[in-house]
PDB file of C-alpha atoms in Angstrom:
ATOM      1  CA  UNK A   1      47.383 100.612  60.754  1.00 45.00           C
ATOM      2  CA  UNK A   2      47.713 102.446  64.037  1.00 51.00           C
ATOM      3  CA  UNK A   3      44.457 104.408  63.818  1.00 56.00           C
ATOM      4  CA  UNK A   4      45.955 107.250  61.776  1.00 59.00           C
ATOM      5  CA  UNK A   5      43.604 109.160  59.528  1.00 61.00           C
ATOM      6  CA  UNK A   6      45.766 108.975  56.428  1.00 64.00           C
ATOM      7  CA  UNK A   7      46.388 106.687  53.543  1.00 72.00           C
ATOM      8  CA  UNK A   8      44.499 105.317  50.577  1.00 74.00           C
ATOM      9  CA  UNK A   9      41.487 104.300  52.667  1.00 78.00           C
ATOM     10  CA  UNK A  10      40.835 107.875  53.778  1.00 80.00           C
ATOM     11  CA  UNK A  11      41.377 109.290  50.316  1.00 82.00           C
ATOM     12  CA  UNK A  12      39.096 106.612  48.869  1.00 85.00           C
ATOM     13  CA  UNK A  13      36.476 107.365  51.488  1.00 84.00           C
ATOM     14  CA  UNK A  14      36.595 111.060  50.700  1.00 85.00           C
ATOM     15  CA  UNK A  15      36.304 110.349  46.986  1.00 89.00           C
ATOM     16  CA  UNK A  16      33.325 108.106  47.697  1.00 90.00           C
ATOM     17  CA  UNK A  17      31.702 110.867  49.753  1.00 88.00           C
ATOM     18  CA  UNK A  18      32.370 113.307  46.923  1.00 87.00           C
ATOM     19  CA  UNK A  19      30.717 110.977  44.427  1.00 91.00           C
ATOM     20  CA  UNK A  20      27.784 110.548  46.824  1.00 88.00           C
ATOM     21  CA  UNK A  21      27.431 114.314  47.037  1.00 85.00           C
ATOM     22  CA  UNK A  22      27.454 114.568  43.257  1.00 86.00           C
ATOM     23  CA  UNK A  23      24.863 111.802  42.985  1.00 87.00           C
ATOM     24  CA  UNK A  24      22.579 113.481  45.520  1.00 83.00           C
ATOM     25  CA  UNK A  25      22.874 116.794  43.709  1.00 81.00           C
ATOM     26  CA  UNK A  26      22.087 115.097  40.393  1.00 82.00           C
ATOM     27  CA  UNK A  27      19.175 112.967  41.579  1.00 82.00           C
ATOM     28  CA  UNK A  28      17.602 115.633  43.798  1.00 72.00           C
ATOM     29  CA  UNK A  29      15.893 117.646  41.047  1.00 72.00           C
ATOM     30  CA  UNK A  30      14.504 114.460  39.484  1.00 74.00           C
ATOM     31  CA  UNK A  31      13.064 113.208  42.779  1.00 75.00           C
ATOM     32  CA  UNK A  32      11.736 116.578  43.910  1.00 69.00           C
ATOM     33  CA  UNK A  33      10.604 117.571  40.386  1.00 69.00           C
ATOM     34  CA  UNK A  34       6.971 118.333  39.599  1.00 64.00           C
ATOM     35  CA  UNK A  35       7.367 122.049  40.256  1.00 69.00           C
ATOM     36  CA  UNK A  36       8.144 121.642  43.953  1.00 71.00           C
ATOM     37  CA  UNK A  37      10.896 123.852  45.246  1.00 75.00           C
ATOM     38  CA  UNK A  38      13.863 122.653  47.252  1.00 71.00           C
ATOM     39  CA  UNK A  39      14.083 124.447  50.620  1.00 78.00           C
ATOM     40  CA  UNK A  40      16.759 127.129  50.785  1.00 83.00           C
ATOM     41  CA  UNK A  41      18.540 125.535  53.732  1.00 85.00           C
ATOM     42  CA  UNK A  42      18.928 122.283  51.784  1.00 79.00           C
ATOM     43  CA  UNK A  43      20.328 124.076  48.752  1.00 80.00           C
ATOM     44  CA  UNK A  44      22.781 125.941  50.999  1.00 84.00           C
ATOM     45  CA  UNK A  45      23.872 122.702  52.696  1.00 83.00           C
ATOM     46  CA  UNK A  46      24.453 121.044  49.315  1.00 80.00           C
ATOM     47  CA  UNK A  47      26.570 123.995  48.246  1.00 82.00           C
ATOM     48  CA  UNK A  48      29.029 123.684  51.121  1.00 86.00           C
ATOM     49  CA  UNK A  49      29.492 119.889  51.097  1.00 84.00           C
ATOM     50  CA  UNK A  50      32.286 119.877  48.471  1.00 85.00           C
ATOM     51  CA  UNK A  51      34.141 122.582  50.409  1.00 85.00           C
ATOM     52  CA  UNK A  52      33.805 120.611  53.632  1.00 85.00           C
ATOM     53  CA  UNK A  53      35.091 117.437  51.961  1.00 84.00           C
ATOM     54  CA  UNK A  54      38.088 119.230  50.449  1.00 85.00           C
ATOM     55  CA  UNK A  55      38.854 120.866  53.803  1.00 84.00           C
ATOM     56  CA  UNK A  56      38.726 117.465  55.490  1.00 84.00           C
ATOM     57  CA  UNK A  57      41.128 116.048  52.925  1.00 83.00           C
ATOM     58  CA  UNK A  58      43.593 118.919  53.386  1.00 80.00           C
ATOM     59  CA  UNK A  59      43.394 118.691  57.191  1.00 82.00           C
ATOM     60  CA  UNK A  60      43.906 114.924  57.062  1.00 81.00           C
ATOM     61  CA  UNK A  61      46.923 115.214  54.816  1.00 80.00           C
ATOM     62  CA  UNK A  62      48.505 118.098  56.739  1.00 79.00           C
ATOM     63  CA  UNK A  63      47.821 116.989  60.312  1.00 79.00           C
ATOM     64  CA  UNK A  64      47.550 113.208  60.005  1.00 74.00           C
ATOM     65  CA  UNK A  65      50.072 110.455  60.348  1.00 71.00           C
ATOM     66  CA  UNK A  66      52.890 110.948  62.843  1.00 74.00           C
ATOM     67  CA  UNK A  67      51.753 114.454  63.729  1.00 76.00           C
ATOM     68  CA  UNK A  68      51.961 117.729  61.898  1.00 81.00           C
ATOM     69  CA  UNK A  69      55.031 118.364  59.770  1.00 84.00           C
ATOM     70  CA  UNK A  70      56.178 121.949  60.471  1.00 89.00           C
ATOM     71  CA  UNK A  71      57.419 122.430  56.907  1.00 91.00           C
ATOM     72  CA  UNK A  72      54.108 121.276  55.471  1.00 88.00           C
ATOM     73  CA  UNK A  73      52.166 123.492  57.875  1.00 89.00           C
ATOM     74  CA  UNK A  74      54.287 126.468  56.796  1.00 93.00           C
ATOM     75  CA  UNK A  75      53.628 125.633  53.135  1.00 93.00           C
ATOM     76  CA  UNK A  76      49.879 125.514  53.748  1.00 90.00           C
ATOM     77  CA  UNK A  77      50.124 128.821  55.614  1.00 93.00           C
ATOM     78  CA  UNK A  78      51.975 130.450  52.728  1.00 95.00           C
ATOM     79  CA  UNK A  79      49.392 129.064  50.304  1.00 94.00           C
ATOM     80  CA  UNK A  80      46.557 130.463  52.441  1.00 92.00           C
ATOM     81  CA  UNK A  81      48.244 133.868  52.537  1.00 96.00           C
ATOM     82  CA  UNK A  82      48.759 133.826  48.764  1.00 95.00           C
ATOM     83  CA  UNK A  83      45.097 132.937  48.215  1.00 93.00           C
ATOM     84  CA  UNK A  84      44.073 135.752  50.574  1.00 94.00           C
ATOM     85  CA  UNK A  85      46.172 138.117  48.452  1.00 96.00           C
ATOM     86  CA  UNK A  86      44.384 136.773  45.349  1.00 95.00           C
ATOM     87  CA  UNK A  87      47.545 135.415  43.757  1.00 95.00           C
ATOM     88  CA  UNK A  88      47.174 133.253  40.633  1.00 94.00           C
ATOM     89  CA  UNK A  89      46.863 129.520  41.283  1.00 93.00           C
ATOM     90  CA  UNK A  90      50.311 128.756  39.840  1.00 95.00           C
ATOM     91  CA  UNK A  91      51.889 131.307  42.194  1.00 95.00           C
ATOM     92  CA  UNK A  92      50.039 129.785  45.174  1.00 94.00           C
ATOM     93  CA  UNK A  93      51.281 126.281  44.359  1.00 94.00           C
ATOM     94  CA  UNK A  94      54.852 127.376  43.642  1.00 96.00           C
ATOM     95  CA  UNK A  95      55.086 129.514  46.786  1.00 96.00           C
ATOM     96  CA  UNK A  96      53.777 126.698  48.989  1.00 95.00           C
ATOM     97  CA  UNK A  97      56.038 124.128  47.347  1.00 95.00           C
ATOM     98  CA  UNK A  98      59.115 126.334  47.615  1.00 97.00           C
ATOM     99  CA  UNK A  99      58.418 127.147  51.269  1.00 96.00           C
ATOM    100  CA  UNK A 100      57.998 123.490  52.171  1.00 94.00           C
ATOM    101  CA  UNK A 101      61.095 122.439  50.215  1.00 96.00           C
ATOM    102  CA  UNK A 102      63.339 125.129  51.701  1.00 96.00           C
ATOM    103  CA  UNK A 103      62.222 124.392  55.252  1.00 95.00           C
ATOM    104  CA  UNK A 104      62.787 120.673  54.770  1.00 93.00           C
ATOM    105  CA  UNK A 105      66.216 121.391  53.321  1.00 94.00           C
ATOM    106  CA  UNK A 106      67.151 123.514  56.340  1.00 93.00           C
ATOM    107  CA  UNK A 107      65.879 121.049  58.963  1.00 85.00           C
TER     108      UNK A 107
END
């Protein structure tokens, strides 16, 4: 491997981190227990970890490997725009897929 941040090892690592996050969220109340409260900053940090992991996975898949694929970047952009417009999930996926496919067909 030439140092690229893609492939099964990265996906496996992200899944492992996701499972670790789930384990910490599950074990936390048991360990803290006894009526003690978890600090607000820790609760907030635990709430954003899954989002950060998913963002890392998307960035790795879109930008990794041999450099960014313009068609894939356009598809992600269309998906982001559709999400911003509150389109249904199926519409987001189909719009992104169609954009990527058409651009790859034309190039």
